[in-house]
């Protein structure tokens, strides 16, 4: 039975041979002794394909970092299984915090996650509500955190590493359909296979429901919250010879959202004599579209492995306001669109130069162009009749437009040596150089070192230091004209707009993993980060997208405890994490904040808005009639959070109330003559119907109130063919 969730510090003994602990050590075989598959030899082709998968993992091991692996069983035990969003699965890893808009935070960072498909880093997109990658795409899924080796840069809070399904790993097809509460409909279809040296796989799903974004009220059903989404991915690969593979991955996602309403709100501004309006009938909408592609050449020869890839990603975010309602409640109605086109080249290689040394190196070059355009209506400012020296909002709309284009480049190169000092101690040390140009030009050399000691096969200790350089995503940097807003209700309270700069930090990480019994893993990890120009993100007005800003200084610290047991029909896991994020002095994009907040944060340390002290998750699953065509899996799952921050008196001075949600699932295989596999699944989300608030709408960079999903029920029918 596959592991529910492997939470391990990578084994020094395995990695001394240049391998991830997720794969067995492969003995070096002279090239003349390796199998020579003929194009018609299907079994040999499958063996070569799996060997190349292992060798690709040798190029980018996670030595010394903390790695949490989600097996297929772990994903199935997650509420909704493969129908869940990727972030909902990642919430089951320690130190991952739930936020509104479906977002997550890892180890005290607001974002800074990178996503890799078959080892290739995807450029950052614009989507906020949409998770363009699905657990349904993954043959293997891991979250890598901590002190990262030199191959991982730019986005360093965590690496979401996805090995995409293929026709070899997932032959045949499966059709499924999930229906449930809030008019939820989610059909999906996947199919894969192999023909000679050619391998193919494709998957797609459609989602429609009436709760596309978190409910801004505690009601059971939100108002004006429908969504329609589709996601798709295809992967094609071909073996040119026993040591060479060409592959292509293409995917896309498109989502349409209604922005949910809060009834009973009082307009802030009069418009053409209108002072009263029913906020329940507001009609604001947002569109999010993303398309990406990756082409890779993988080559393996004796002790040398390399992968060279070209990649591209296009994202577009569009917002349509309620023409009158946005003026009444926000003082501005923006018809806006922002798009991003990024493409580049990534290369990675490993060379085992001696029995105790493996050299690795690589590079990345990326170009991104971000275009922004907005056609706005706002209210003009007029003299106050009671004080002619003061200005107040008038009642007549005025129009203005704002648009610009920004081009940025990213250059990265790294080199490192994995040194097996003695059989039980491995040291991985190296450095990377990153440079960016765009709104600002910056660069940094970042040394890295990790040490892993494995005194016995059951005990692994690790410690590491990493210097990090994290630039703000180019598409989340405000580069429009503030002057265009002058004299209107869109005018900011201040016009200070220092450029957003790259975060620079020193990161320390330690960990211990113990396996006292067969099937049982217990672990601990602790971390501490000292940051300059600490990157945070906020949601400021409409459209609903994230904008980056810096704190001059920040400290992040925390620890994680986790345990996992997987033996026989039982799968059990649990984890508990604590973190604290303190920051001071906002030193970029200051126009987004009130002078009062800027003054207070400039003189005091505050908690970041995404700081949550305690976070936990736990789950248990049992399979009755395991291994039979009548197997029944019963699982329970729980998420806990001590609450994100909100502002009551001073910025981010209070935590929201703690919450815990309980979820239950039952999956039943149905034996049908001639069927390759039929099953029905029942899921109950938040079975106690607890009301919990993720956001109040108050806090630094917080734009709207949001509540977690109330009790909901889902039924899924899946058929293999």
XYZ file of C-alpha atoms in Angstrom:
721
model
C 0.000 0.000 0.000
C 1.352 3.408 -0.901
C 2.406 5.800 1.827
C -0.326 8.116 3.097
C 2.086 11.036 3.247
C 5.842 10.594 3.480
C 7.391 13.371 5.547
C 11.118 12.777 5.438
C 14.413 14.605 5.477
C 16.192 13.204 2.454
C 18.377 10.198 3.263
C 22.095 10.925 3.146
C 22.972 7.400 2.073
C 20.619 7.466 -0.883
C 21.556 10.964 -1.909
C 25.258 10.281 -1.704
C 24.683 8.413 -4.931
C 22.885 11.461 -6.374
C 19.367 10.178 -5.860
C 16.240 11.475 -4.185
C 15.117 9.391 -1.245
C 11.858 8.842 -3.091
C 13.695 6.482 -5.470
C 15.858 3.419 -4.810
C 19.589 3.642 -5.402
C 20.391 2.484 -8.919
C 23.722 0.741 -9.379
C 25.913 2.202 -12.094
C 25.860 -0.043 -15.148
C 28.430 0.162 -17.939
C 26.704 1.516 -21.056
C 27.531 -1.592 -23.069
C 25.729 -3.721 -20.478
C 22.541 -1.650 -20.437
C 19.446 -3.038 -22.178
C 19.003 -2.007 -25.798
C 15.224 -1.769 -26.337
C 13.837 -2.288 -29.772
C 10.973 0.010 -30.791
C 8.579 -2.929 -30.595
C 9.768 -4.097 -27.198
C 7.080 -2.491 -25.011
C 8.402 -3.812 -21.710
C 11.946 -2.613 -22.408
C 10.613 0.820 -23.432
C 8.679 1.063 -20.191
C 11.820 0.158 -18.213
C 13.857 2.809 -20.054
C 11.143 5.424 -19.444
C 11.104 4.752 -15.701
C 14.909 4.802 -15.595
C 14.934 8.204 -17.265
C 12.391 9.416 -14.695
C 14.786 8.358 -11.936
C 17.730 9.978 -13.645
C 15.810 13.237 -14.040
C 15.294 13.229 -10.267
C 19.071 12.813 -9.836
C 19.577 16.180 -11.525
C 17.544 18.083 -8.901
C 17.596 16.265 -5.536
C 16.318 17.970 -2.383
C 19.297 17.041 -0.203
C 19.072 18.670 3.228
C 15.687 20.288 2.628
C 12.429 19.133 4.207
C 10.333 17.167 1.736
C 6.691 16.148 2.151
C 5.557 13.543 -0.384
C 1.891 12.996 -1.187
C 1.269 9.520 -2.544
C -1.753 8.695 -4.672
C -3.302 7.166 -1.564
C -2.718 10.390 0.378
C -4.459 12.388 -2.339
C -7.346 9.918 -2.358
C -7.692 10.277 1.420
C -7.909 14.072 1.099
C -11.507 15.370 1.032
C -12.781 15.235 -2.573
C -9.628 13.353 -3.654
C -8.430 14.318 -7.139
C -11.429 16.636 -7.462
C -9.924 18.892 -4.774
C -7.791 21.881 -5.688
C -4.026 21.529 -5.444
C -3.887 23.971 -2.515
C -6.428 21.918 -0.557
C -4.107 18.907 -0.821
C -1.056 20.965 0.201
C -2.912 22.158 3.328
C -2.339 18.656 4.724
C 1.419 19.342 4.988
C 2.740 20.914 8.210
C 3.235 24.657 8.260
C 0.810 25.342 5.380
C -1.754 28.000 6.323
C -5.196 28.472 4.773
C -6.220 31.928 3.557
C -9.029 33.502 1.574
C -9.384 33.296 -2.216
C -8.137 29.688 -1.919
C -4.599 30.897 -1.207
C -2.044 29.213 1.064
C 1.048 30.373 2.960
C 4.092 28.206 3.678
C 6.393 28.830 6.631
C 5.367 32.439 7.167
C 5.640 33.693 3.576
C 2.680 35.278 1.817
C 3.481 33.636 -1.493
C 6.919 32.809 -2.936
C 5.927 29.288 -4.025
C 7.370 27.869 -7.216
C 5.676 25.147 -9.229
C 7.676 22.633 -11.250
C 6.375 20.191 -13.840
C 8.831 17.363 -14.535
C 11.592 19.533 -13.070
C 10.826 22.702 -15.086
C 9.883 25.865 -13.195
C 6.706 27.556 -14.447
C 6.701 31.368 -14.660
C 4.390 33.075 -12.179
C 0.912 33.837 -13.518
C -1.839 36.334 -12.762
C -4.598 33.998 -11.565
C -5.753 34.663 -7.999
C -8.894 32.575 -7.498
C -7.865 29.814 -9.912
C -5.426 27.000 -9.206
C -4.338 26.115 -12.731
C -2.638 22.871 -11.642
C -4.739 19.997 -10.344
C -3.843 16.930 -8.252
C -5.369 15.035 -11.162
C -2.280 15.934 -13.229
C 0.214 14.429 -10.766
C 1.770 10.985 -10.761
C 3.947 12.181 -7.860
C 3.447 15.323 -5.772
C 5.860 16.817 -3.224
C 6.279 20.020 -1.235
C 9.939 20.914 -0.586
C 10.663 23.525 2.091
C 13.455 24.622 4.402
C 17.044 25.352 3.423
C 16.852 24.680 -0.301
C 19.825 23.487 -2.379
C 21.248 25.859 -4.981
C 19.068 24.636 -7.870
C 16.003 26.213 -6.246
C 15.835 29.992 -6.341
C 13.652 33.054 -6.963
C 10.638 31.523 -5.182
C 11.901 29.944 -1.971
C 9.065 29.509 0.564
C 8.441 26.108 -0.991
C 8.759 24.100 -4.179
C 5.662 22.260 -5.388
C 7.275 19.473 -7.386
C 4.924 17.609 -9.740
C 5.858 14.610 -11.838
C 3.163 14.633 -14.499
C 1.261 11.463 -15.305
C 2.140 9.702 -18.520
C 0.726 6.925 -20.648
C 3.285 4.580 -19.062
C 2.420 5.406 -15.446
C -1.335 5.765 -16.062
C -2.379 3.660 -19.056
C -6.015 3.506 -20.085
C -8.730 5.989 -19.268
C -11.017 7.143 -16.517
C -14.199 9.198 -16.622
C -15.670 10.691 -13.473
C -18.352 13.116 -12.417
C -18.847 14.828 -9.055
C -22.036 16.595 -8.001
C -22.890 18.200 -4.700
C -23.916 21.175 -2.633
C -24.037 24.696 -4.067
C -25.035 23.261 -7.463
C -21.558 21.777 -7.834
C -20.924 19.880 -11.085
C -17.421 18.621 -11.921
C -16.918 16.090 -14.736
C -13.406 14.932 -15.649
C -11.794 12.693 -18.265
C -8.269 11.352 -18.641
C -6.618 8.925 -21.033
C -3.073 7.696 -21.574
C -1.194 5.079 -23.496
C 1.940 4.156 -25.384
C 2.621 3.259 -29.018
C 6.149 2.100 -29.756
C 8.566 4.737 -28.519
C 5.766 7.300 -28.250
C 3.934 8.002 -24.956
C 0.814 10.167 -24.587
C -1.464 11.362 -21.800
C -4.287 13.908 -21.621
C -6.614 15.063 -18.860
C -9.321 17.690 -18.561
C -12.013 18.752 -16.134
C -14.855 21.255 -15.921
C -16.110 22.915 -12.733
C -19.350 24.788 -12.206
C -20.844 25.844 -8.860
C -22.408 28.693 -6.895
C -19.478 29.229 -4.501
C -16.558 30.173 -6.735
C -15.015 32.488 -4.090
C -15.264 32.288 -0.296
C -18.528 33.613 1.071
C -18.115 37.159 2.504
C -20.959 36.429 4.947
C -21.561 33.539 7.387
C -24.654 32.395 5.459
C -24.960 28.875 4.085
C -25.158 30.144 0.484
C -23.349 33.209 -0.876
C -25.019 35.782 -3.107
C -23.857 36.238 -6.699
C -20.972 33.741 -6.505
C -21.288 31.473 -9.546
C -18.244 30.237 -11.420
C -17.497 28.223 -14.552
C -13.993 26.828 -15.065
C -12.095 24.350 -17.195
C -8.621 22.886 -16.789
C -6.661 20.726 -19.224
C -3.193 19.249 -19.647
C -1.544 16.983 -22.171
C 1.878 15.350 -22.156
C 3.641 13.773 -25.113
C 7.041 12.105 -25.000
C 9.200 10.012 -27.294
C 12.371 7.966 -26.798
C 14.931 8.849 -29.450
C 17.222 6.141 -28.060
C 17.840 4.407 -24.735
C 19.457 7.548 -23.265
C 17.472 10.344 -24.933
C 13.902 11.488 -24.416
C 11.923 14.355 -25.910
C 8.799 15.556 -24.138
C 6.175 18.249 -24.465
C 3.667 19.441 -21.869
C 0.859 21.865 -22.670
C -1.921 23.041 -20.423
C -4.442 25.735 -19.827
C -7.163 26.984 -17.534
C -9.985 29.434 -17.961
C -12.291 30.608 -15.191
C -15.172 33.051 -14.898
C -16.207 34.413 -11.507
C -18.982 36.501 -10.074
C -17.758 38.611 -7.140
C -20.010 37.714 -4.167
C -22.113 40.403 -2.494
C -22.695 41.514 1.086
C -26.322 42.645 1.565
C -27.306 45.641 3.674
C -24.297 47.833 2.897
C -24.586 51.633 2.883
C -23.084 53.519 -0.083
C -19.982 55.592 0.671
C -20.503 58.168 -2.097
C -23.561 59.860 -3.666
C -23.712 59.532 -7.465
C -25.989 61.763 -9.545
C -28.257 62.251 -6.551
C -28.440 58.514 -5.733
C -27.646 57.845 -2.073
C -29.388 54.511 -1.528
C -28.682 51.207 -3.265
C -29.265 47.514 -2.668
C -25.788 46.010 -2.331
C -27.242 42.502 -2.806
C -27.730 43.177 -6.537
C -24.191 44.349 -7.335
C -22.824 42.691 -10.485
C -19.008 42.562 -10.500
C -17.164 39.889 -12.483
C -13.637 38.658 -13.021
C -12.072 36.477 -15.723
C -8.804 34.546 -15.363
C -7.075 32.752 -18.257
C -3.747 30.932 -18.336
C -1.977 28.840 -20.986
C 1.475 27.257 -20.729
C 3.823 24.962 -22.600
C 7.107 23.138 -21.875
C 9.388 21.349 -24.363
C 12.273 19.312 -22.921
C 15.233 17.289 -24.085
C 16.599 14.830 -21.525
C 19.927 13.101 -22.086
C 21.667 10.470 -19.949
C 25.094 9.019 -20.620
C 27.034 6.967 -18.083
C 27.447 9.256 -15.045
C 26.112 12.388 -16.757
C 22.455 13.497 -16.809
C 20.982 16.688 -18.226
C 17.674 18.273 -19.141
C 17.276 21.316 -21.384
C 13.837 22.914 -21.559
C 12.071 25.813 -23.203
C 8.929 27.133 -21.540
C 6.249 29.762 -21.978
C 3.199 31.012 -20.119
C 0.471 33.519 -20.987
C -1.894 34.882 -18.338
C -4.705 37.405 -18.506
C -6.905 38.846 -15.781
C -9.961 40.979 -16.605
C -12.351 42.798 -14.295
C -15.802 44.183 -15.081
C -17.308 46.472 -12.414
C -20.883 47.259 -11.617
C -21.026 50.600 -13.433
C -23.086 52.368 -10.765
C -22.512 50.159 -7.724
C -18.719 50.436 -7.782
C -18.993 54.228 -7.808
C -21.456 54.216 -4.913
C -19.424 51.881 -2.696
C -15.809 52.357 -3.847
C -15.731 55.723 -5.587
C -14.216 54.178 -8.730
C -15.489 51.780 -11.397
C -12.520 50.309 -13.336
C -12.867 48.248 -16.500
C -9.398 46.780 -16.360
C -7.227 44.113 -17.915
C -3.707 42.941 -17.170
C -1.795 40.361 -19.197
C 1.573 38.662 -18.850
C 3.613 36.792 -21.439
C 6.705 34.998 -20.135
C 9.035 32.591 -21.909
C 12.536 31.301 -21.380
C 15.064 28.473 -21.241
C 16.116 26.297 -18.299
C 18.984 23.825 -18.184
C 20.041 21.454 -15.387
C 22.752 18.782 -15.275
C 24.468 16.401 -12.867
C 27.825 14.640 -13.217
C 29.105 11.988 -10.810
C 32.795 12.801 -11.050
C 33.870 10.388 -8.299
C 32.358 7.876 -5.908
C 31.986 10.577 -3.251
C 31.368 13.697 -5.389
C 28.448 14.633 -7.622
C 28.575 18.018 -9.333
C 25.397 19.801 -10.378
C 24.795 23.013 -12.243
C 22.270 24.831 -14.333
C 20.842 28.104 -15.578
C 17.590 29.909 -16.282
C 16.879 32.857 -18.594
C 13.387 34.342 -18.730
C 11.757 37.331 -20.414
C 8.377 38.637 -19.275
C 6.200 41.409 -20.648
C 3.344 42.715 -18.543
C 0.701 44.988 -20.051
C -1.937 46.806 -18.049
C -4.879 48.911 -19.214
C -7.788 50.367 -17.289
C -10.716 52.550 -18.327
C -12.087 54.150 -15.179
C -14.994 56.180 -13.943
C -14.551 58.052 -10.657
C -16.090 61.032 -8.910
C -14.449 64.406 -9.259
C -13.333 66.284 -6.146
C -15.033 69.647 -5.541
C -14.587 72.403 -2.923
C -16.300 71.801 0.402
C -19.052 74.457 0.822
C -18.229 74.696 4.526
C -14.484 74.950 3.934
C -13.417 76.196 0.486
C -9.820 75.082 1.169
C -10.904 71.447 1.427
C -12.040 69.072 -1.297
C -14.870 66.555 -1.058
C -16.262 63.993 -3.548
C -18.722 65.439 -6.026
C -21.685 63.530 -7.447
C -20.739 63.596 -11.129
C -18.587 60.810 -12.622
C -15.447 61.670 -14.555
C -13.527 59.286 -16.769
C -9.827 58.625 -17.118
C -7.680 55.850 -18.557
C -4.408 54.371 -17.422
C -2.148 51.914 -19.196
C 1.472 50.848 -19.458
C 3.801 48.027 -20.436
C 6.795 46.700 -18.500
C 9.435 44.246 -19.726
C 11.610 42.306 -17.304
C 14.442 39.788 -17.594
C 15.591 37.140 -15.130
C 19.009 35.456 -15.248
C 20.049 32.633 -12.909
C 22.981 30.236 -12.736
C 24.033 27.771 -10.038
C 26.666 25.163 -9.224
C 26.990 22.788 -6.287
C 28.860 19.702 -5.100
C 27.321 16.803 -3.220
C 30.167 15.404 -1.128
C 29.917 12.127 0.757
C 32.409 12.880 3.535
C 32.008 9.514 5.260
C 29.382 6.805 4.705
C 26.979 8.428 7.196
C 27.596 12.135 6.456
C 26.826 14.008 3.263
C 27.499 17.702 2.626
C 25.848 19.562 -0.250
C 27.339 23.008 -0.822
C 27.224 25.521 -3.639
C 25.949 28.911 -4.721
C 23.675 30.564 -7.239
C 23.680 33.957 -8.924
C 20.400 35.701 -9.751
C 19.915 38.981 -11.598
C 16.712 40.778 -12.578
C 15.852 43.842 -14.627
C 12.455 45.461 -14.921
C 11.067 48.158 -12.693
C 14.425 47.846 -10.871
C 17.699 46.059 -11.622
C 19.204 43.926 -8.842
C 21.415 40.870 -8.390
C 22.861 38.667 -5.670
C 25.244 35.751 -5.121
C 23.569 33.288 -2.742
C 25.668 30.614 -0.981
C 23.982 27.403 0.201
C 25.113 24.519 2.414
C 23.302 21.494 3.826
C 24.643 18.710 6.028
C 22.851 15.384 6.512
C 23.948 12.841 9.127
C 22.382 9.389 9.178
C 23.939 7.455 12.083
C 21.514 4.567 11.446
C 19.010 3.853 8.658
C 16.251 4.806 11.117
C 17.615 8.238 12.105
C 18.375 11.238 9.905
C 19.520 14.661 11.150
C 19.997 17.661 8.921
C 21.018 21.292 9.167
C 21.318 23.945 6.507
C 21.896 27.584 5.667
C 20.673 29.366 2.547
C 21.028 32.913 1.350
C 17.873 33.833 -0.590
C 17.104 36.412 -3.274
C 13.361 36.710 -3.993
C 12.238 39.319 -6.537
C 8.627 40.454 -6.604
C 6.591 38.897 -9.426
C 6.722 41.413 -12.256
C 2.984 41.124 -12.861
C 2.261 42.009 -9.222
C 4.194 45.291 -9.296
C 2.184 48.492 -9.674
C 3.678 50.559 -12.488
C 0.713 52.711 -13.563
C 0.450 56.485 -13.247
C -0.747 57.866 -9.923
C -1.054 61.300 -11.523
C -3.974 60.070 -13.631
C -6.031 59.704 -10.438
C -5.390 63.229 -9.229
C -8.521 65.243 -8.450
C -10.816 62.186 -8.206
C -12.020 59.778 -5.545
C -9.395 57.352 -6.900
C -6.657 59.675 -5.662
C -4.500 57.940 -3.024
C -3.998 59.420 0.424
C -0.305 59.817 -0.362
C 1.773 59.731 -3.536
C 4.845 57.915 -2.193
C 5.671 55.058 -4.542
C 9.158 53.703 -3.974
C 9.827 50.696 -6.233
C 9.282 47.185 -4.934
C 12.640 45.495 -4.432
C 13.812 41.917 -4.137
C 13.738 40.344 -0.706
C 17.158 39.311 0.629
C 17.326 36.909 3.557
C 19.423 34.516 5.605
C 17.604 31.237 6.249
C 18.557 28.626 8.867
C 16.907 25.213 9.077
C 17.332 22.063 11.196
C 15.457 18.770 11.175
C 15.256 15.289 12.620
C 13.469 12.244 11.234
C 13.071 8.981 13.163
C 11.535 5.687 12.018
C 11.158 3.686 15.253
C 8.776 1.078 13.794
C 8.016 -0.297 10.382
C 5.580 2.071 8.686
C 5.977 4.814 11.327
C 7.823 8.101 10.702
C 8.170 10.899 13.257
C 9.830 14.213 12.485
C 10.708 17.699 13.648
C 11.808 20.784 11.719
C 12.728 24.275 12.924
C 13.556 27.403 10.951
C 14.581 31.037 11.375
C 14.772 33.752 8.712
C 16.153 37.284 8.872
C 14.961 39.352 5.907
C 15.598 42.740 4.349
C 12.937 44.175 2.023
C 10.611 41.393 3.160
C 8.030 40.781 0.430
C 4.353 40.829 1.278
C 1.252 41.098 -0.879
C -2.064 42.831 -0.474
C -5.392 43.162 -2.237
C -6.042 46.860 -2.814
C -9.377 47.637 -4.455
C -10.529 46.188 -7.770
C -9.739 44.219 -9.823
C -9.180 41.572 -7.215
C -5.523 40.783 -7.714
C -2.461 40.813 -5.515
C 0.027 43.692 -5.405
C 3.493 43.374 -3.861
C 5.132 45.663 -1.328
C 8.140 45.507 1.027
C 8.746 45.744 4.732
C 12.252 47.083 5.393
C 12.981 44.323 7.930
C 11.325 41.114 9.071
C 11.952 38.044 11.192
C 10.270 34.700 10.582
C 10.598 31.733 12.919
C 8.760 28.519 13.597
C 8.795 24.770 14.036
C 6.894 21.717 12.794
C 6.084 18.359 14.367
C 4.734 15.563 12.219
C 4.044 11.846 12.308
C 2.881 9.312 9.766
C 1.897 5.658 10.033
C 1.131 3.517 6.991
C 0.862 -0.207 7.506
C -1.613 -2.740 6.177
C -5.089 -1.238 5.780
C -4.262 1.716 8.072
C -3.075 5.167 7.024
C -2.714 7.755 9.790
C -1.018 11.132 9.852
C -0.885 14.216 12.049
C 1.092 17.414 12.253
C 1.274 20.608 14.269
C 3.184 23.770 13.378
C 3.861 27.149 14.972
C 5.183 30.268 13.297
C 5.626 33.969 13.966
C 6.196 36.708 11.391
C 7.237 40.176 12.606
C 7.910 43.102 10.267
C 8.481 46.835 10.367
C 8.493 49.888 8.068
C 6.784 49.639 4.705
C 9.334 51.004 2.208
C 7.698 50.503 -1.201
C 4.307 51.043 -2.882
C 3.393 53.226 0.097
C 0.481 54.884 -1.746
C -1.616 51.797 -1.002
C -1.623 52.569 2.732
C -3.006 55.303 4.937
C -0.550 57.802 6.463
C -1.601 56.573 9.913
C -0.688 52.955 9.131
C 2.599 53.998 7.520
C 3.535 56.048 10.564
C 2.708 53.293 13.054
C 4.439 50.514 11.097
C 7.412 52.824 10.597
C 7.955 52.980 14.366
C 6.825 49.548 15.594
C 7.161 45.888 14.716
C 3.840 44.323 13.718
C 2.608 40.839 12.839
C 2.162 40.228 9.119
C -1.472 39.880 8.052
C -0.890 36.254 6.958
C 0.739 35.295 10.272
C -1.070 32.419 11.998
C 0.434 31.118 15.228
C -0.753 27.516 15.274
C -1.684 25.322 12.332
C -2.501 21.631 12.315
C -4.010 18.809 10.323
C -4.667 15.137 10.961
C -6.293 12.215 9.227
C -7.011 8.532 9.478
C -8.102 6.053 6.813
C -8.924 2.346 6.905
C -9.575 -0.011 3.996
C -11.996 -2.888 4.493
C -11.480 -5.878 2.163
C -8.160 -4.393 1.072
C -6.969 -5.684 -2.283
C -10.364 -6.984 -3.384
C -12.762 -5.633 -5.999
C -15.168 -4.820 -3.136
C -12.730 -2.703 -1.095
C -14.187 0.082 1.047
C -12.076 3.008 2.212
C -13.323 5.113 5.133
C -11.410 8.257 6.077
C -11.677 11.234 8.412
C -9.725 14.449 8.085
C -9.327 17.570 10.241
C -7.855 21.038 9.698
C -7.050 23.462 12.531
C -5.975 27.106 12.550
C -5.525 29.601 15.374
C -6.636 32.432 13.065
C -5.034 34.979 10.739
C -4.532 38.594 11.747
C -6.948 41.527 11.697
C -6.753 45.173 12.777
C -8.789 46.423 15.728
C -6.783 49.301 17.217
C -3.371 49.106 15.539
C -2.366 47.311 12.312
C -2.703 43.511 12.531
C -2.919 43.635 16.327
C -5.408 40.784 16.829
C -5.851 37.169 15.777
C -9.170 35.932 14.487
C -10.877 33.143 16.484
C -9.428 29.655 16.169
C -11.302 27.072 14.097
C -11.311 23.377 13.289
C -13.159 21.558 10.521
C -13.958 17.850 10.294
C -14.383 16.088 6.950
C -15.472 12.502 6.219
C -15.159 10.333 3.115
C -16.245 6.858 2.019
C -15.087 5.241 -1.221
C -16.618 1.976 -2.417
C -15.373 -0.176 -5.289
C -18.217 -1.765 -7.243
C -17.553 -5.123 -8.940
C -19.120 -5.164 -12.414
C -18.439 -7.911 -14.920
C -16.345 -6.588 -17.797
C -15.536 -3.344 -15.994
C -11.915 -2.272 -15.494
C -12.878 -0.479 -12.306
C -15.946 1.291 -10.974
C -16.231 3.191 -7.719
C -18.512 5.599 -5.940
C -17.322 8.158 -3.410
C -19.157 10.194 -0.762
C -17.600 13.282 0.860
C -18.900 15.421 3.701
C -17.083 18.748 4.201
C -17.260 20.595 7.539
C -19.689 18.012 8.896
C -20.284 19.969 12.112
C -21.273 23.025 10.026
C -18.909 25.245 11.994
C -18.923 28.949 11.083
C -15.378 30.281 10.865
C -13.975 33.498 9.448
C -10.735 33.522 7.486
C -10.682 37.295 6.998
C -12.669 40.235 8.410
C -11.763 42.650 5.623
C -9.522 44.556 8.050
C -5.741 44.389 8.217
C -2.706 45.497 6.228
C -3.446 44.696 2.580
C -6.691 42.832 3.354
C -9.546 43.747 1.036
C -12.651 41.745 1.878
C -14.244 39.515 4.544
C -14.224 35.779 3.829
C -15.708 32.749 5.582
C -14.831 29.083 5.217
C -17.218 26.728 3.441
C -20.238 25.633 5.437
C -21.353 21.992 5.544
C -21.462 20.449 2.079
C -21.980 16.984 0.586
C -20.582 15.516 -2.640
C -21.002 12.304 -4.635
C -18.466 11.116 -7.220
C -18.865 8.263 -9.692
C -15.705 7.100 -11.504
C -15.322 4.529 -14.265
C -12.074 3.178 -15.716
C -11.915 2.018 -19.304
